[in-house]
Coordinates of C-alpha atoms in Angstrom, one line a residue:
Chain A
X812 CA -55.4 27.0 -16.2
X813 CA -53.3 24.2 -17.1
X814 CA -49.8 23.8 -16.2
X815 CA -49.0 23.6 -19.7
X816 CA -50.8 26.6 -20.8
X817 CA -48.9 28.5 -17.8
X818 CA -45.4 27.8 -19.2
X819 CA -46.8 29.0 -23.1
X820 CA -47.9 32.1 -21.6
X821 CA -45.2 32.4 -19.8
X822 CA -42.1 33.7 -22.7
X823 CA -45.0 36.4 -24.3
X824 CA -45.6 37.5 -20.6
X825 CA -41.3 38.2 -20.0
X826 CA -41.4 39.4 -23.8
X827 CA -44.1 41.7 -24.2
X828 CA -42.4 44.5 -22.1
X829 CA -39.4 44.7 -25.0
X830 CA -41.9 44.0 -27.7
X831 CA -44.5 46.7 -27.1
X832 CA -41.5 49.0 -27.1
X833 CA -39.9 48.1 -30.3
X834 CA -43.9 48.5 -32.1
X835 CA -44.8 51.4 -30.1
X836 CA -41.0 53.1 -30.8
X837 CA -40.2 51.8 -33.7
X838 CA -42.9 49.8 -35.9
X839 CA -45.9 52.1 -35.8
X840 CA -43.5 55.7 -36.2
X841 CA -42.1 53.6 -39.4
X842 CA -45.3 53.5 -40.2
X843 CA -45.9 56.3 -39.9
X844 CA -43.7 58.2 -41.6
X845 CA -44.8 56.5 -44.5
X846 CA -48.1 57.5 -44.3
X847 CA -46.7 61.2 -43.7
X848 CA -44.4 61.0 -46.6
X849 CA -47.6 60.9 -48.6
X850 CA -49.0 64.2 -46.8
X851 CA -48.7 67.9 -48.4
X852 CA -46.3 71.0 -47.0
X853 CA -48.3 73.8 -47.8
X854 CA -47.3 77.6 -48.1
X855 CA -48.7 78.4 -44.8
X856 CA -46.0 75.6 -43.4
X857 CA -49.1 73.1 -41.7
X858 CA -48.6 70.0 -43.1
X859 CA -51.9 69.0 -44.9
X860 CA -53.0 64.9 -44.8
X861 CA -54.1 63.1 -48.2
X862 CA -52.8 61.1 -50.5
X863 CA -50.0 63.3 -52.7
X864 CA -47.5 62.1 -54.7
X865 CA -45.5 65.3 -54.9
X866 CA -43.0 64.6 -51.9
X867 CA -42.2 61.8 -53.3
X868 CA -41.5 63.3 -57.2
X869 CA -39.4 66.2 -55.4
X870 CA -37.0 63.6 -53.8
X871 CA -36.9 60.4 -56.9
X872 CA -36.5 63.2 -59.5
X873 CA -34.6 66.0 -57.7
X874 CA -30.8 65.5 -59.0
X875 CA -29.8 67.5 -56.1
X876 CA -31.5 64.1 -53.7
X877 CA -29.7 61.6 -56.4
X878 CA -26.4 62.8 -56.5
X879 CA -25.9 63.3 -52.8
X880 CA -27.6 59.8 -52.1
X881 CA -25.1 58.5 -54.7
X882 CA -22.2 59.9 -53.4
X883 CA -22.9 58.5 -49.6
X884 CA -24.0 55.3 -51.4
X885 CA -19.7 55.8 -52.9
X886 CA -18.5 57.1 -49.8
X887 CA -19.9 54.1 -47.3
X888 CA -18.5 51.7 -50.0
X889 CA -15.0 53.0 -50.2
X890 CA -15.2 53.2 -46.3
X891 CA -16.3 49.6 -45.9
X892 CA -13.4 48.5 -48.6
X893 CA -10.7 50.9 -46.4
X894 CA -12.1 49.1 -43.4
X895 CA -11.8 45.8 -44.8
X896 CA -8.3 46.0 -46.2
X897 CA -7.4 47.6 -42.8
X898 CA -9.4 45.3 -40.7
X899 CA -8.5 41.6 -41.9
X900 CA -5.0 41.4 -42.0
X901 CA -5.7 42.7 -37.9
X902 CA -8.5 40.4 -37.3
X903 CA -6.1 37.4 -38.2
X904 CA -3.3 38.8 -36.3
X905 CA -5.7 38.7 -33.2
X906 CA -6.9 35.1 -34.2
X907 CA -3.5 33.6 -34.2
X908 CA -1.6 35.0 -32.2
X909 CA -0.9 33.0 -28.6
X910 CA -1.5 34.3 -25.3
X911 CA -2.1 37.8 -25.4
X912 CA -5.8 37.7 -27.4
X913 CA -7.7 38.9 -24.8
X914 CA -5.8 41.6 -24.0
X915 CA -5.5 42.7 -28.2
X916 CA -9.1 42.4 -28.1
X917 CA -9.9 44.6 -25.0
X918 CA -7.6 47.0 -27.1
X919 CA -9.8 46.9 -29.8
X920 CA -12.8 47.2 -27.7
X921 CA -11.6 50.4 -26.0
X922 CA -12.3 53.0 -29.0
X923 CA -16.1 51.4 -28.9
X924 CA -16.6 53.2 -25.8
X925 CA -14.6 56.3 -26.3
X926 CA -17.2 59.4 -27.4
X927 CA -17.9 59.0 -31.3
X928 CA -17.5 62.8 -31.3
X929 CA -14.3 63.1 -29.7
X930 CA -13.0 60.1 -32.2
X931 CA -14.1 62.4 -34.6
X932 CA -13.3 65.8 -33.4
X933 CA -9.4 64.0 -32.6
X934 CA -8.7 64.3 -36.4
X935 CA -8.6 68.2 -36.0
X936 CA -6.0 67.8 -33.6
X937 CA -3.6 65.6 -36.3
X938 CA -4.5 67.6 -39.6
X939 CA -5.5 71.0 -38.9
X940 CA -3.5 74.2 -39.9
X941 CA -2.0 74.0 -36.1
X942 CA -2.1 70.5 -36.1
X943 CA 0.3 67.8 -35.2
X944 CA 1.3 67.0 -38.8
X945 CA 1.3 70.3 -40.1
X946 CA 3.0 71.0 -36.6
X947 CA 6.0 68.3 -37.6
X948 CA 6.3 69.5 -41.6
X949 CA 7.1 72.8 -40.7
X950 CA 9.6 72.0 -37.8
X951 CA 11.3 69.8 -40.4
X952 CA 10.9 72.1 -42.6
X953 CA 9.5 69.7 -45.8
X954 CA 6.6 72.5 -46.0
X955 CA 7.1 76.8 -45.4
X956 CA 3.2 76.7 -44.5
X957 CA 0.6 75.1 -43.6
X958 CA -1.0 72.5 -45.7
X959 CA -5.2 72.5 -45.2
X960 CA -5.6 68.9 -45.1
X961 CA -9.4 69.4 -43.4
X962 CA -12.7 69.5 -44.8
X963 CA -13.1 67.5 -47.6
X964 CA -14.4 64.4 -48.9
X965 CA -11.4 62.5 -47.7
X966 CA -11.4 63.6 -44.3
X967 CA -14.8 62.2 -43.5
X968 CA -14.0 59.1 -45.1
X969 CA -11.0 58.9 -42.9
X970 CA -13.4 59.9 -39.8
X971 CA -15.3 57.1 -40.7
X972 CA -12.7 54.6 -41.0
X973 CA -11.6 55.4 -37.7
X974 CA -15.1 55.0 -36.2
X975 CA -16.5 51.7 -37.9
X976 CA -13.1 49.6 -37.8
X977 CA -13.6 48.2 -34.9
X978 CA -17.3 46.8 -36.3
X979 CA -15.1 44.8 -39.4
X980 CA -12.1 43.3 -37.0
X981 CA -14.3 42.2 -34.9
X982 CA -16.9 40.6 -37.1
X983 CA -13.7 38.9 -39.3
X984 CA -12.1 38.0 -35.8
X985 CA -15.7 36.0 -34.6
X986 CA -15.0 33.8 -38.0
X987 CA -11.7 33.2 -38.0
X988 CA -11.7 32.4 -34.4
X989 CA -14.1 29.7 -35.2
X990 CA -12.0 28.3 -37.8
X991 CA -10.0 25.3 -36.7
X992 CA -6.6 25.8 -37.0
X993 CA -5.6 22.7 -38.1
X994 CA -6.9 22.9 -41.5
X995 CA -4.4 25.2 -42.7
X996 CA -2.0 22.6 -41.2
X997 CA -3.8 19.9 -42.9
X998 CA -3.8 21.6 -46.1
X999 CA 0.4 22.3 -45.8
X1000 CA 0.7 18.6 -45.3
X1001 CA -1.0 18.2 -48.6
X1002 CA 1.6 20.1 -50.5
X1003 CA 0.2 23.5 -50.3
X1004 CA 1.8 26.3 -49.4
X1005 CA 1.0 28.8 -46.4
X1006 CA -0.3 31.3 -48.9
X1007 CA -2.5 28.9 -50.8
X1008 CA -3.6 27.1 -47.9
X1009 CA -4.8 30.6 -46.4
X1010 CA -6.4 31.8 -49.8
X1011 CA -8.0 28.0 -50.4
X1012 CA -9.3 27.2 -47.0
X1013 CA -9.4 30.1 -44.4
X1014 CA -10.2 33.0 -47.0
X1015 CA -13.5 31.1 -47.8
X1016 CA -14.4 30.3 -43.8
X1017 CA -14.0 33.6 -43.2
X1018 CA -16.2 35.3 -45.5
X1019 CA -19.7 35.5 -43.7
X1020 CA -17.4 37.5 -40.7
X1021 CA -16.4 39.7 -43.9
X1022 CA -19.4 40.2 -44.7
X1023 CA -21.2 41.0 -41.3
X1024 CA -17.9 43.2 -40.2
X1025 CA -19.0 44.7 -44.4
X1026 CA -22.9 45.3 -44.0
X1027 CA -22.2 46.8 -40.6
X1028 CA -20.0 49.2 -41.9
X1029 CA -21.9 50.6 -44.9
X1030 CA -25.3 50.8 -43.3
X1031 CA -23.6 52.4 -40.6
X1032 CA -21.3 54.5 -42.9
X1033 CA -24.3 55.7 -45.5
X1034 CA -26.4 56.8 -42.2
X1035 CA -23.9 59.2 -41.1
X1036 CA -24.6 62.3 -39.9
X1037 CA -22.2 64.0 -37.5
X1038 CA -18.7 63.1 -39.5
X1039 CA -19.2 65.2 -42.5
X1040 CA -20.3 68.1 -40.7
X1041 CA -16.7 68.0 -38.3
X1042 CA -14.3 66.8 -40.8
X1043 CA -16.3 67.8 -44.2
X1044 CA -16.4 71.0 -46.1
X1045 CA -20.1 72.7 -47.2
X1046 CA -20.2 70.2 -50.0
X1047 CA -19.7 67.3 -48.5
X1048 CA -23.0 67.0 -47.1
X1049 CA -24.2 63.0 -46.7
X1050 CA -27.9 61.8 -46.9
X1051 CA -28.3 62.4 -43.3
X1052 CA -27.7 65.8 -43.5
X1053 CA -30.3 66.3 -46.3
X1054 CA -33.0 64.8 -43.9
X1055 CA -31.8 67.0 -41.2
X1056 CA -32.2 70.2 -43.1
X1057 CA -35.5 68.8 -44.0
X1058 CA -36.9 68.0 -40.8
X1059 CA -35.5 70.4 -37.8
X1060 CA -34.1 73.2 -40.2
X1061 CA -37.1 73.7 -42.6
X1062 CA -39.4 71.9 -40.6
X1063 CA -40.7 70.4 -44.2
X1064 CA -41.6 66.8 -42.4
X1065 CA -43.5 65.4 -45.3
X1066 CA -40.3 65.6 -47.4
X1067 CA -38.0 64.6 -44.5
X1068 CA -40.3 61.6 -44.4
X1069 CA -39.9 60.5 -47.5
X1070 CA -35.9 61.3 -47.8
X1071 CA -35.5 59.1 -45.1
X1072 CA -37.8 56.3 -46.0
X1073 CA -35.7 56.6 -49.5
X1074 CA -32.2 56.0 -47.3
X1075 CA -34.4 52.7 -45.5
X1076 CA -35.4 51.1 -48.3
X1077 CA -32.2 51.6 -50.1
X1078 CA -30.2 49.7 -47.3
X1079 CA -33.2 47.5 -46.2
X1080 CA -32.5 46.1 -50.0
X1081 CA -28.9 45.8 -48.9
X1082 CA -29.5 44.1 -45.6
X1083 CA -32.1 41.8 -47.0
X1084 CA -29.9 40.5 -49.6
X1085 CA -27.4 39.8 -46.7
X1086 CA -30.1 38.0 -44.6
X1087 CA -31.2 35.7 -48.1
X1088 CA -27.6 34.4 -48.7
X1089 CA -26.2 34.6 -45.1
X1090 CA -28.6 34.9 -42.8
X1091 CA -29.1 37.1 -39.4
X1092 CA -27.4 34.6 -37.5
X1093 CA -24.3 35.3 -38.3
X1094 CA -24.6 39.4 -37.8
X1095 CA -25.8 38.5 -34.8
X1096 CA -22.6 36.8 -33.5
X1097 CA -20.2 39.7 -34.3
X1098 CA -22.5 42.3 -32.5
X1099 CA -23.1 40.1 -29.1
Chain B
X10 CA 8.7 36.5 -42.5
X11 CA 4.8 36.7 -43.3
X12 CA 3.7 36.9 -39.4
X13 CA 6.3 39.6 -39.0
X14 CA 4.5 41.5 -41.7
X15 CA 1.0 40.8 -39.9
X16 CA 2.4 42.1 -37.0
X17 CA 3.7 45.0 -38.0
X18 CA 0.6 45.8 -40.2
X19 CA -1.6 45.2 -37.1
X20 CA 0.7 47.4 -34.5
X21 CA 0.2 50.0 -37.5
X22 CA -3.6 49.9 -37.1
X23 CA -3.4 49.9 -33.4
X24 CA -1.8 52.9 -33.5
X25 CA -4.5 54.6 -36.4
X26 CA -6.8 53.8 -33.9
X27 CA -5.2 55.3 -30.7
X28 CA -3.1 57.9 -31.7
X29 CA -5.4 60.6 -32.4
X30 CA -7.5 59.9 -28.7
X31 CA -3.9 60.9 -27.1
X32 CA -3.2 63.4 -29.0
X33 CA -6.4 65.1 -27.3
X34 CA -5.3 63.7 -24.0
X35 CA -1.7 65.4 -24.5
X36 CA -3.2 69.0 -25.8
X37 CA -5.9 68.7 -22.4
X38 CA -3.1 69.6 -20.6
X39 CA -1.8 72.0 -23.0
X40 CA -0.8 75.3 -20.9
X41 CA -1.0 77.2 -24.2
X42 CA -4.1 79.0 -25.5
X43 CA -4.8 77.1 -28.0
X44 CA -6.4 73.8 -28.5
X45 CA -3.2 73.4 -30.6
X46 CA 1.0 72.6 -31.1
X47 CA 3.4 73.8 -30.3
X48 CA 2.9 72.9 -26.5
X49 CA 4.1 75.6 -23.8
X50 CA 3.9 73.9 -20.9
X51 CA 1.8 71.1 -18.9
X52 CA -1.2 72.4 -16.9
X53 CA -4.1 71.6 -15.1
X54 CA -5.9 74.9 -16.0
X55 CA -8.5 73.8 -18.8
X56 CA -9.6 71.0 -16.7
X57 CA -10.6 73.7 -13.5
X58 CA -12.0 76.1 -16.3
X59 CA -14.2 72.8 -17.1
X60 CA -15.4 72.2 -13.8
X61 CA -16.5 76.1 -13.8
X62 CA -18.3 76.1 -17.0
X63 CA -21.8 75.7 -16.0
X64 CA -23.5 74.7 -19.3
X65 CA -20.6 72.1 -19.5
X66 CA -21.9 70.7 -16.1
X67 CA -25.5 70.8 -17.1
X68 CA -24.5 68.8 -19.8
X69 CA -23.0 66.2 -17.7
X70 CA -26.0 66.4 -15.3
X71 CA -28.3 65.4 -18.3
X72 CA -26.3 62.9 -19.9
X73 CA -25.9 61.3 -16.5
X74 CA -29.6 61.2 -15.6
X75 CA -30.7 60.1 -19.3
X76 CA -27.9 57.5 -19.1
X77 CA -29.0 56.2 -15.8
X78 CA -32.6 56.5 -17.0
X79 CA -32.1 54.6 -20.1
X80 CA -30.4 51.4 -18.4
X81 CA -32.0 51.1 -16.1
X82 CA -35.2 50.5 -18.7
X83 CA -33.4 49.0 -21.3
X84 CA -31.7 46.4 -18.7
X85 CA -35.0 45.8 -17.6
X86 CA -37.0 45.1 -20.8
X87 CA -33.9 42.9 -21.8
X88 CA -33.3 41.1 -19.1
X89 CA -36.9 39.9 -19.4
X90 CA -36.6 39.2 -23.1
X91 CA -33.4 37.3 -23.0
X92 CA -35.1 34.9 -20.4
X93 CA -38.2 34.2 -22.5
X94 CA -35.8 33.3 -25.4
X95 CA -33.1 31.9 -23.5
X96 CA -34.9 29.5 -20.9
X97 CA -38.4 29.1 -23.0
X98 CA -39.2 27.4 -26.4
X99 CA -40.9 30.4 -28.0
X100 CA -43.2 29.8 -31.1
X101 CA -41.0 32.1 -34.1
X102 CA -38.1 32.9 -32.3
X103 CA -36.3 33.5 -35.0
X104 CA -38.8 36.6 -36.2
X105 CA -39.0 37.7 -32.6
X106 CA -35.2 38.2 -32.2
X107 CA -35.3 39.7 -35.3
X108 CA -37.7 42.2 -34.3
X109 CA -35.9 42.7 -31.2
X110 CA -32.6 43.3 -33.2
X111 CA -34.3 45.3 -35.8
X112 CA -33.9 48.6 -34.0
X113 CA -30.0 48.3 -34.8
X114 CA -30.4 47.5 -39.2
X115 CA -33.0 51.0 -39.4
X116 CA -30.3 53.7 -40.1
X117 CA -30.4 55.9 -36.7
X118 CA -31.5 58.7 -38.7
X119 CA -34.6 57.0 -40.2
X120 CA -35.8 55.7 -36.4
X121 CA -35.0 59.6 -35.1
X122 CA -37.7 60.9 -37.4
X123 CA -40.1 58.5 -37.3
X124 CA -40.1 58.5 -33.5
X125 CA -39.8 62.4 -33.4
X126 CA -42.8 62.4 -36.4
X127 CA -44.8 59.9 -34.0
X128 CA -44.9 61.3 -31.2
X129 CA -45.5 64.7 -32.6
X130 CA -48.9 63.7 -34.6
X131 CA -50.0 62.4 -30.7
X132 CA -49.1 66.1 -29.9
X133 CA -46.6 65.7 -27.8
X134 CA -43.8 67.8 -27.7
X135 CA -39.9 67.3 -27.6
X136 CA -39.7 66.5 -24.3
X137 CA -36.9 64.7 -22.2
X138 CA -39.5 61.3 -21.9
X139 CA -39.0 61.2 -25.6
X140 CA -35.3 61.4 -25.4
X141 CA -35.6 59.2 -22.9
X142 CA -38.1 56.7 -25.3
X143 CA -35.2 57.4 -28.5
X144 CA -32.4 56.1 -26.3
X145 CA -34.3 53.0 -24.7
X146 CA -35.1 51.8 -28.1
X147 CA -31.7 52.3 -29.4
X148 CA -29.9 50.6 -26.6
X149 CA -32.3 47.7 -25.8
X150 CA -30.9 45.7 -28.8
X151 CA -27.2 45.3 -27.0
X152 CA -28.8 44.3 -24.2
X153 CA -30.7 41.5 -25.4
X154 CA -27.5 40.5 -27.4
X155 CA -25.4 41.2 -24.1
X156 CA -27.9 39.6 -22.1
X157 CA -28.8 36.6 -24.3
X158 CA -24.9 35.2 -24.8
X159 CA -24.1 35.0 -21.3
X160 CA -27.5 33.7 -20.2
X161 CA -26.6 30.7 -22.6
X162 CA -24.2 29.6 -20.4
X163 CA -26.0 29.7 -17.4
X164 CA -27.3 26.3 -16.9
X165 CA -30.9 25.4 -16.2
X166 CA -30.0 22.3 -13.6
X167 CA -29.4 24.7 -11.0
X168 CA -32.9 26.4 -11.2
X169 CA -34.3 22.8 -11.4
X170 CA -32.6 21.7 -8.2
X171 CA -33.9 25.0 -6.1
X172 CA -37.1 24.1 -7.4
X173 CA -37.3 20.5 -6.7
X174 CA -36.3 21.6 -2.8
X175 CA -39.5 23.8 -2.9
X176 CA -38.5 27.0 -4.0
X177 CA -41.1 29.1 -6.0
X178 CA -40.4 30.2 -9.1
X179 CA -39.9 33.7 -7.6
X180 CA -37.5 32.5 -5.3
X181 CA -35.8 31.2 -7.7
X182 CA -35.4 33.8 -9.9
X183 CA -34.5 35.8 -6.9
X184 CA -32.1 33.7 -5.4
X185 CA -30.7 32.1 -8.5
X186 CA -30.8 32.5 -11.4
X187 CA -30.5 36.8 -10.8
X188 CA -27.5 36.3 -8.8
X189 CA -25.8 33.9 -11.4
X190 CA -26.8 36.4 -14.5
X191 CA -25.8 39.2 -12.2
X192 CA -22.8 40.2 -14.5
X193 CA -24.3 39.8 -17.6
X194 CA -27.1 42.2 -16.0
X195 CA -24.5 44.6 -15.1
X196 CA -22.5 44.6 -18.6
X197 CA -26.0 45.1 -20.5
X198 CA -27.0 48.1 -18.1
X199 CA -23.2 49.2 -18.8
X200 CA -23.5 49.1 -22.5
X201 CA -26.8 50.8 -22.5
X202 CA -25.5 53.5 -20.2
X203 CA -22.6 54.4 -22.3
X204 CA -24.3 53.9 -25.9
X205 CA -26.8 56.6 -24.7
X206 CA -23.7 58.6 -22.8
X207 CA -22.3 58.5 -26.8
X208 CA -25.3 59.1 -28.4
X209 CA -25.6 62.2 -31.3
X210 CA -27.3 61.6 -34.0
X211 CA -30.9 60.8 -32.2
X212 CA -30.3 63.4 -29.6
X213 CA -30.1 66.1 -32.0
X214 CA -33.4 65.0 -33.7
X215 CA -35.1 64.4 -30.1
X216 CA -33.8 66.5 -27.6
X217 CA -36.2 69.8 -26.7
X218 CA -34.6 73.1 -27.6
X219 CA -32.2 74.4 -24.4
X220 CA -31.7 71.0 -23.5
X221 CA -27.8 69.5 -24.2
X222 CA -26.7 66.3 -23.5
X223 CA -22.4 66.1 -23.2
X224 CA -21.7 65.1 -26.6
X225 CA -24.4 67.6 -28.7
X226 CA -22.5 70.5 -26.1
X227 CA -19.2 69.5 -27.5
X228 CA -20.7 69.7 -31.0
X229 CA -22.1 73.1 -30.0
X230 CA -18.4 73.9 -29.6
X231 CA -17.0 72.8 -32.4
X232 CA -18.6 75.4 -34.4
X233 CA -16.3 78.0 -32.8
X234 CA -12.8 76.4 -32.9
X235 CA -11.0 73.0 -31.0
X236 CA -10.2 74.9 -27.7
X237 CA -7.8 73.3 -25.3
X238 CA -11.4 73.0 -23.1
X239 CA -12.9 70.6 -25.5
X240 CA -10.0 68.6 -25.8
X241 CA -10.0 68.8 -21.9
X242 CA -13.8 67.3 -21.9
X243 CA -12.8 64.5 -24.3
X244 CA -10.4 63.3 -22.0
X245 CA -12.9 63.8 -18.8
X246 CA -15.1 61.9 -21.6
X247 CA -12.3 59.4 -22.6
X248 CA -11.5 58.6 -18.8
X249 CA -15.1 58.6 -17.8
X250 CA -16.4 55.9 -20.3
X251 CA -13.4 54.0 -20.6
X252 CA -12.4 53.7 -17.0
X253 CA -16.1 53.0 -15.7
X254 CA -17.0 50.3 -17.8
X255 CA -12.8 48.8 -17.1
X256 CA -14.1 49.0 -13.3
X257 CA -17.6 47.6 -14.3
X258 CA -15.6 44.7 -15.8
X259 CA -13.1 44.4 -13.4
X260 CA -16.0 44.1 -10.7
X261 CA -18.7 41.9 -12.7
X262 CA -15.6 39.3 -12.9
X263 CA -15.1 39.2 -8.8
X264 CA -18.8 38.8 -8.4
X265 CA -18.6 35.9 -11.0
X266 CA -16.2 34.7 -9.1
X267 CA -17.0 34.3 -5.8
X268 CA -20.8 33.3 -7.2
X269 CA -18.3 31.1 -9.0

């Protein structure tokens, strides 16, 4: 073999390791779950193969499917805007301030590697019955009891704040970073003031780290599984749940199949709209 | 007068992040009953009940091996990948990193039930390989990304040099360029390790029934009440994948150092 076919073989010989992994673990499952989405439950609880429609009429036409894929559809957007409002004014804090960035961003690396569940779980301490706030408004004496501030719609979008922040400040802190300073400075010198020179110049280089830290945070947020069962009440349930109860609890696969290739396709539109105006390039830089 | 406001707003955050993780520090050593205020007194007492509760331990047995397991595989698998893209012009890169990547864009409930679905229709049962399989997939992505950035910066010359003195191209793998990526290797195999440490979502759709990992344990738990013993593992939890990867850091910069 020629030297020059060696080094072409080479790369497919280092990637094929990764790459039969990713089709054997995660292309040919995808596949086929749509192919078992298409199968029939029947009363005797085997699953029988074919070509039938009726999993897929339960969960389009189901209102029960629509409004709880709806309402994680709100709940990921309202999380993503919380994170956002939250997240930039930090991101830029960390961008511009002198000296101490590494250490702000270790900071803000930390909760990454402290146990999703105890983030989550940690929330219990602050607003449950005997928890620290209820703890302080009764020593102050603002309430006589207890307030239940737990389990409801609000609390898991709170839990999910807390979890996916990190994801937007950093994203928005890989733009900004990138942006050269100097053009707000240059844009002063033209006459324009600190707040128009940050709305007309760094808002806009900013806005593919805004959206990365964004798409992050709602796929993320609408595939949530674990923070409305802690911090919601029973009807609070997200998407995830649903395909939960359909695949371990009722052991109904053909209908768990195609509830979860409904939550795919819904954010694959999501994430291929983002990958037609920004391109993966740029996700790719907040995550690494 | 406008940075004093980003500041302050920023601090604010800070604290929205880091206050509720030490309030579950502070109640660990809660003497009190109760996972809960008022505190009584400081004590040591939930953490010895912890290190006596033997499915707590099993727990950590499993997470450990699983998280050993799965770096060690993922690291591997990445390692390799990131070379082929870094140091070789591969024909669609762009579709291959994408594919490598896409593990992280499918919602982690969509890839646990199509691996679980998979591997059931090949009639193989939950079993600890496919825990194992779940957690590989779902970490090697931050590897390659891990891998891939600090590999950029490692620069080809020196490989050419060891090769034009006569070195193989094992040998200089072995000699060089592993040594030199050495860090980067040890951050990815960190990251994989404590993603799949954190991991809950795929674990409850993978693992075999009797079988608990540290974090679906706690969850067990939390169905009760927040006992001072679950607050006690979060801060075993908080101190274990905090401090290790700190150390891991701490260390990968001395060996960059003196490899320098």
């Amino acid at each position: 073999m020629s030297v020059e076919a060696r080094e072409a073989r080479q790369p497919w010989i280092l990637l094929s390791p990764a790459l039969t992994a990713v089709a054997l673990l995660l292309l040919v499952p995808l596949c086929f779950i749509v192919v078992y989405s298409f199968w029939l439950r029947t009363a005797t609880g085997a699953d029988q193969p074919g070509f039938y429609l009726d999993n897929w009429a339960e969960a389009l036409t189901d209102p029960f499917y629509r409004d709880i894929l709806l309402n994680t559809l709100k709940i990921a957007a309202i999380t993503t805007l919380v994170c956002a409002v939250m997240g930039y004014p930090s991101a830029y804090f960390i961008a511009r301030s002198r000296g101490n960035k590494a250490i702000l961003l270790l900071l803000l690396m930390l909760p990454f590697w402290i146990s999703y569940i105890i983030r989550t779980m940690s929330w219990i301490n602050i607003l449950g019955v005997s928890g620290a706030l209820n703890s302080f408004l009764l020593w102050t004496g603002i309430v006589g009891e207890p307030i239940q501030m737990l389990y409801n719609e609000a609390t898991v979008i709170l839990g999910l704040v807390h979890f996916l922040l990190p994801f937007m400040i950093l994203n928005i802190f890989v733009s900004l970073d990138g942006i050269d300073v100097t053009l707000e400075d240059a844009a002063n010198s033209l006459g324009a003031t600190r707040w128009e020179a940050f709305l007309q110049v760094t808002l806009p280089l900013s806005l593919p780290g805004l959206a990365a830290g964004g798409l992050l945070c709602f796929v993320l947020g609408a595939g949530t599984y674990i923070t409305p069962l802690v911090l919601g009440g029973p009807t609070d349930a997200m998407f995830a749940n649903l395909v939960f109860e359909a695949i371990i609890t009722q052991l109904n696969w053909p209908l768990g199949s195609a509830l979860s290739l409904m939550l795919l396709v819904v954010l694959g539109i999501l994430v291929a709209i983002y990958n037609r105006y920004l391109g993966m390039a740029q996700l790719m830089k907040g995550l690494g | 007068m406008g940075w004093f406001v980003i500041r302050g707003y920023a601090i604010l955050v800070y604290l929205f992040m880091f206050l509720p993780v030490a309030v579950v520090v502070l109640l660990s050593f809660n003497a009190s009953q109760f996972g809960s205020f008022p505190m009584t007194g400081f004590s040591f007492r939930w953490f010895v009940e912890l290190a006596q509760n033997e499915a707590i331990l099993r727990a950590f047995r499993t997470s450990i091996v699983l998280g050993l397991l799965t770096a060690l595989i993922s690291t591997t698998l990445g390692v390799l990948a990131s070379l082929a893209l870094v140091r070789y012009r591969v024909p669609g890169a762009n579709v291959v990193s994408t594919l490598l990547i896409a593990p992280i864009l499918v919602p982690e409930v969509v890839l646990a039930v199509a691996l679980l679905l998979f591997l059931n229709v090949l009639g193989v049962n939950k079993s600890f390989a496919l825990l194992l399989f779940g957690h590989v997939i779902f970490t090697l992505p931050f590897v390659i990304l891990v891998v891939q950035a600090r590999l950029v910066s490692i620069r080809r010359d020196v490989e050419e040099a060891a090769m034009s003195l006569g070195a193989s191209p094992m040998q200089t793998f072995f000699q060089i360029t592993l040594p030199l990526m050495l860090p980067a290797v040890l951050a990815g195999g960190l990251f994989a390790f404590t993603i799949s440490f954190d991991d809950i979502t795929g674990t409850l759709f993978w693992k075999p029934g009797g079988v608990e990992t540290v974090p679906t344990q706690i969850f067990a738990m939390l169905r009760n009440s927040i006992s001072p013993e679950i607050n006690a593992l979060g801060t075993v939890m908080i101190v274990m994948t905090v401090g290790l990867p700190l150390l891991g850091a701490a260390i990968a910069r001395q060996l960059s150092k003196k490899s320098g």
